[in-house]
Short mmCIF file of C-alpha atoms and ligand atoms in Angstrom, two decimals:
data_model
loop_
_atom_site.label_atom_id
_atom_site.label_comp_id
_atom_site.label_asym_id
_atom_site.label_seq_id
_atom_site.Cartn_x
_atom_site.Cartn_y
_atom_site.Cartn_z
CA MET A 1 -36.07 12.11 71.82
CA SER A 2 -39.66 10.92 71.96
CA VAL A 3 -41.01 9.69 68.62
CA ASN A 4 -44.38 11.30 69.24
CA LYS A 5 -45.38 13.84 66.66
CA PHE A 6 -45.29 17.59 67.37
CA ILE A 7 -48.16 19.79 66.22
CA LEU A 8 -47.86 23.55 66.64
CA TYR A 9 -51.09 25.52 66.79
CA GLY A 10 -50.34 29.15 66.07
CA TYR A 11 -51.17 32.33 64.22
CA GLN A 12 -49.02 33.83 61.49
CA SER A 13 -48.51 37.25 63.06
CA SER A 14 -48.40 36.11 66.68
CA SER A 15 -45.05 36.87 68.29
CA ALA A 16 -45.57 34.18 70.94
CA THR A 17 -46.04 31.66 68.08
CA LYS A 18 -42.91 33.06 66.43
CA ARG A 19 -40.90 32.33 69.60
CA VAL A 20 -41.90 28.68 69.58
CA MET A 21 -41.38 28.30 65.81
CA ILE A 22 -37.82 29.59 66.12
CA ALA A 23 -37.11 27.28 69.06
CA LEU A 24 -38.45 24.27 67.11
CA LYS A 25 -36.20 25.17 64.20
CA LEU A 26 -33.10 25.82 66.30
CA LYS A 27 -33.70 22.44 67.91
CA HIS A 28 -34.21 20.78 64.49
CA VAL A 29 -37.60 19.43 65.52
CA ALA A 30 -39.97 18.51 62.68
CA TYR A 31 -43.56 19.56 63.32
CA ASP A 32 -46.93 19.99 61.69
CA TYR A 33 -48.50 23.42 61.80
CA VAL A 34 -52.16 24.32 62.30
CA GLU A 35 -53.14 27.95 61.77
CA ILE A 36 -55.65 29.31 64.30
CA ASP A 37 -57.06 32.53 62.90
CA LEU A 38 -57.24 34.94 65.83
CA LEU A 39 -58.98 37.60 63.76
CA GLU A 40 -61.76 35.11 63.03
CA GLY A 41 -61.87 34.20 66.73
CA GLU A 42 -60.93 30.57 66.05
CA HIS A 43 -59.05 30.40 69.37
CA LEU A 44 -62.38 30.92 71.15
CA SER A 45 -64.22 28.19 69.21
CA PRO A 46 -65.55 25.20 71.16
CA ALA A 47 -63.25 22.87 69.18
CA PHE A 48 -60.08 24.80 70.05
CA SER A 49 -61.23 25.49 73.62
CA GLN A 50 -61.47 21.75 74.13
CA LEU A 51 -57.88 21.33 73.04
CA ASN A 52 -56.58 24.37 74.89
CA VAL A 53 -58.40 25.74 77.91
CA GLN A 54 -56.26 28.92 77.87
CA ARG A 55 -57.72 29.76 74.40
CA LYS A 56 -54.50 31.32 73.17
CA VAL A 57 -51.71 30.48 70.78
CA PRO A 58 -49.16 29.03 70.67
CA MET A 59 -50.02 25.54 71.77
CA LEU A 60 -47.76 22.58 71.13
CA ALA A 61 -49.28 19.13 71.07
CA HIS A 62 -46.80 16.36 71.70
CA GLY A 63 -48.39 12.92 71.72
CA GLN A 64 -51.08 13.06 74.38
CA TYR A 65 -49.75 16.30 75.90
CA SER A 66 -50.96 19.81 75.14
CA LEU A 67 -48.40 22.40 76.13
CA MET A 68 -49.29 26.06 76.52
CA GLN A 69 -47.30 29.28 77.11
CA SER A 70 -44.31 29.92 74.89
CA LEU A 71 -41.77 29.94 77.74
CA ALA A 72 -42.94 26.59 79.10
CA ILE A 73 -42.98 25.13 75.58
CA ILE A 74 -39.48 26.38 74.77
CA GLU A 75 -38.07 25.06 78.05
CA TYR A 76 -39.83 21.71 77.46
CA LEU A 77 -38.23 21.44 74.01
CA ASP A 78 -34.89 22.38 75.49
CA GLU A 79 -35.17 19.63 78.07
CA ILE A 80 -36.27 16.83 75.78
CA VAL A 81 -34.17 17.66 72.72
CA PRO A 82 -30.41 17.56 73.37
CA PRO A 83 -27.65 18.41 72.88
CA GLN A 84 -27.40 22.16 72.18
CA SER A 85 -29.28 24.08 74.87
CA LEU A 86 -31.13 27.34 74.31
CA LEU A 87 -30.00 28.44 77.76
CA PRO A 88 -26.41 29.27 78.71
CA GLU A 89 -24.45 27.02 81.02
CA SER A 90 -23.87 29.11 84.12
CA PRO A 91 -26.78 29.44 86.57
CA THR A 92 -26.36 33.23 86.69
CA ASP A 93 -26.47 33.52 82.90
CA ARG A 94 -29.49 31.19 82.82
CA ALA A 95 -31.25 33.41 85.34
CA TRP A 96 -30.29 36.48 83.28
CA SER A 97 -31.72 34.87 80.11
CA ARG A 98 -34.98 34.01 81.82
CA SER A 99 -35.33 37.49 83.28
CA PHE A 100 -34.57 39.02 79.89
CA ALA A 101 -37.20 36.76 78.30
CA GLY A 102 -39.58 37.85 81.05
CA ILE A 103 -39.41 41.48 79.87
CA PHE A 104 -41.20 40.41 76.72
CA ILE A 105 -43.20 37.34 77.70
CA SER A 106 -44.46 38.52 81.09
CA ASP A 107 -44.24 42.31 81.18
CA TYR A 108 -44.81 43.86 77.76
CA HIS A 109 -46.17 41.45 75.14
CA PRO A 110 -49.41 40.91 77.14
CA LEU A 111 -50.16 44.64 76.79
CA ILE A 112 -50.41 44.46 73.02
CA THR A 113 -52.28 41.20 72.55
CA ARG A 114 -55.46 41.03 70.53
CA ARG A 115 -57.68 40.78 73.62
CA VAL A 116 -56.22 43.99 75.10
CA ILE A 117 -56.47 45.84 71.79
CA GLU A 118 -60.09 44.71 71.40
CA LYS A 119 -60.83 45.97 74.90
CA LEU A 120 -59.31 49.35 74.01
CA ARG A 121 -61.40 49.48 70.83
CA SER A 122 -64.54 48.77 72.79
CA SER A 123 -63.50 51.52 75.24
CA ASP A 124 -63.56 54.07 72.38
CA PHE A 125 -59.86 54.16 71.55
CA ASP A 126 -59.54 55.18 67.90
CA GLU A 127 -57.02 53.55 65.52
CA ASP A 128 -54.43 56.33 66.04
CA GLU A 129 -54.61 55.92 69.79
CA ILE A 130 -54.27 52.15 69.41
CA ARG A 131 -51.21 52.59 67.21
CA GLY A 132 -49.78 54.96 69.83
CA TRP A 133 -50.49 52.41 72.58
CA LYS A 134 -48.70 49.61 70.72
CA THR A 135 -45.75 51.83 69.80
CA TYR A 136 -45.39 53.06 73.36
CA TRP A 137 -45.22 49.57 74.91
CA LEU A 138 -43.04 48.10 72.18
CA GLU A 139 -40.53 50.96 72.52
CA GLU A 140 -40.61 50.72 76.30
CA SER A 141 -39.91 46.97 76.24
CA LEU A 142 -36.97 47.38 73.88
CA ARG A 143 -35.55 50.26 75.94
CA VAL A 144 -35.60 48.05 79.04
CA ALA A 145 -33.94 45.27 77.01
CA GLU A 146 -31.25 47.71 75.83
CA ASP A 147 -30.63 48.81 79.43
CA MET A 148 -30.25 45.18 80.54
CA MET A 149 -27.76 44.50 77.75
CA SER A 150 -25.81 47.72 78.38
CA GLU A 151 -25.61 46.93 82.08
CA LYS A 152 -24.10 43.54 81.19
CA SER A 153 -21.75 45.18 78.63
CA ILE A 154 -22.70 42.63 76.01
CA GLN A 155 -20.24 42.63 73.10
CA SER A 156 -21.11 39.21 71.68
CA SER A 157 -23.08 38.44 68.53
CA PHE A 158 -26.00 37.15 70.58
CA CYS A 159 -27.32 37.90 74.07
CA CYS A 160 -25.32 35.16 75.78
CA GLY A 161 -22.41 34.39 73.52
CA SER A 162 -21.81 33.25 69.98
CA SER A 163 -24.96 31.19 69.43
CA PRO A 164 -28.61 32.23 69.72
CA GLY A 165 -30.82 31.09 72.57
CA LEU A 166 -33.96 31.89 74.57
CA ALA A 167 -33.08 35.57 75.11
CA ASP A 168 -32.43 36.14 71.40
CA ILE A 169 -35.63 34.36 70.40
CA CYS A 170 -37.72 36.64 72.64
CA LEU A 171 -35.86 39.79 71.57
CA PHE A 172 -36.20 38.92 67.88
CA ALA A 173 -39.97 38.27 68.08
CA GLN A 174 -40.51 41.64 69.81
CA CYS A 175 -38.30 43.44 67.26
CA GLU A 176 -40.37 41.93 64.45
CA SER A 177 -43.51 43.39 66.04
CA ALA A 178 -41.72 46.74 66.36
CA ARG A 179 -40.68 46.60 62.71
CA LYS A 180 -44.32 46.03 61.68
CA GLN A 181 -45.21 49.17 63.64
CA GLU A 182 -42.40 51.00 61.78
CA ILE A 183 -40.52 51.71 64.99
CA ASP A 184 -36.92 52.81 64.48
CA LEU A 185 -34.60 50.52 66.43
CA ASN A 186 -31.30 51.95 65.25
CA TYR A 187 -30.75 54.09 68.33
CA LEU A 188 -30.85 50.95 70.50
CA ARG A 189 -27.32 49.79 69.81
CA ASN A 190 -27.37 46.29 71.33
CA VAL A 191 -30.97 45.54 70.40
CA SER A 192 -30.44 46.43 66.75
CA ARG A 193 -27.11 44.56 66.52
CA ILE A 194 -28.56 41.34 67.86
CA TYR A 195 -31.75 41.71 65.82
CA VAL A 196 -29.66 42.03 62.65
CA ASN A 197 -27.53 39.02 63.63
CA CYS A 198 -30.64 36.90 64.25
CA SER A 199 -32.19 38.07 60.97
CA LYS A 200 -29.27 36.52 59.11
CA ILE A 201 -30.17 33.05 60.40
CA ASP A 202 -32.68 31.00 58.39
CA ASP A 203 -34.25 29.52 61.53
CA PHE A 204 -35.28 33.03 62.60
CA ARG A 205 -36.40 34.23 59.20
CA ASN A 206 -38.61 31.46 57.86
N1 LIG B 301 -47.88 34.44 77.51
C1 LIG B 301 -48.40 33.71 76.39
C2 LIG B 301 -49.09 34.66 75.45
C3 LIG B 301 -50.15 33.97 74.67
C4 LIG B 301 -50.95 35.00 73.87
O1 LIG B 301 -51.46 35.99 74.43
N2 LIG B 301 -51.03 34.76 72.58
C5 LIG B 301 -51.77 35.65 71.74
C6 LIG B 301 -51.18 35.66 70.35
S1 LIG B 301 -49.57 36.38 70.35
C7 LIG B 301 -53.20 35.17 71.68
O2 LIG B 301 -53.47 34.00 71.61
N3 LIG B 301 -54.11 36.12 71.69
C8 LIG B 301 -55.50 35.85 71.64
C9 LIG B 301 -56.26 36.99 72.27
O3 LIG B 301 -55.62 37.92 72.74
O4 LIG B 301 -57.47 36.92 72.28
C10 LIG B 301 -47.25 32.97 75.67
O5 LIG B 301 -46.12 33.44 75.76
O6 LIG B 301 -47.52 31.94 75.04
#
């Protein structure tokens, strides 16, 4: 592995940051952490914009490289830090993992980001309506995840076998957001089982 230092720029309650933190821990990668306060708008500051033209967290600096987008960062870590991969071995299972991750990263998490919520606020949504918006999209994402897992008849402890990987990381981060919104996950059998299994692992919790 490269000896260059890793620096993660993130925000404490950002689920995209959470994904990358878990991946760093599962990969046993030491890193420094810089908090970017989204509520204070630090991600839009000239200093951060110069580092990261996307003006979002997470960002992982590795030597001279600035990596953006949690999926790209996680796959980068997976490629440069052997041996245990966060993706399963078979190409079909790898494709399944990426499409499962896509439910959260591409389809549903963007709908509840700060920028979208701010736009709703400025369009006269009140706080109850905003809570309803977040709950709706969080529940919808986890229902789709449950359907994907039921279709695959998953019986294992984690999405793709006996050790956690990309799919579990993305599911866990979304479940944490759902928990903060006090959404009951118990009726989603596979989702709640895997969430509980991940919660027992230090790398997911801390
Ligand atoms: N698809 C991106 C999402 C990045 C993103 O939207 N991050 C949020 C925090 S979870 C953010 O920086 N929000 C700032 C804003 O919405 O203004 C990823 O997976 O990294």
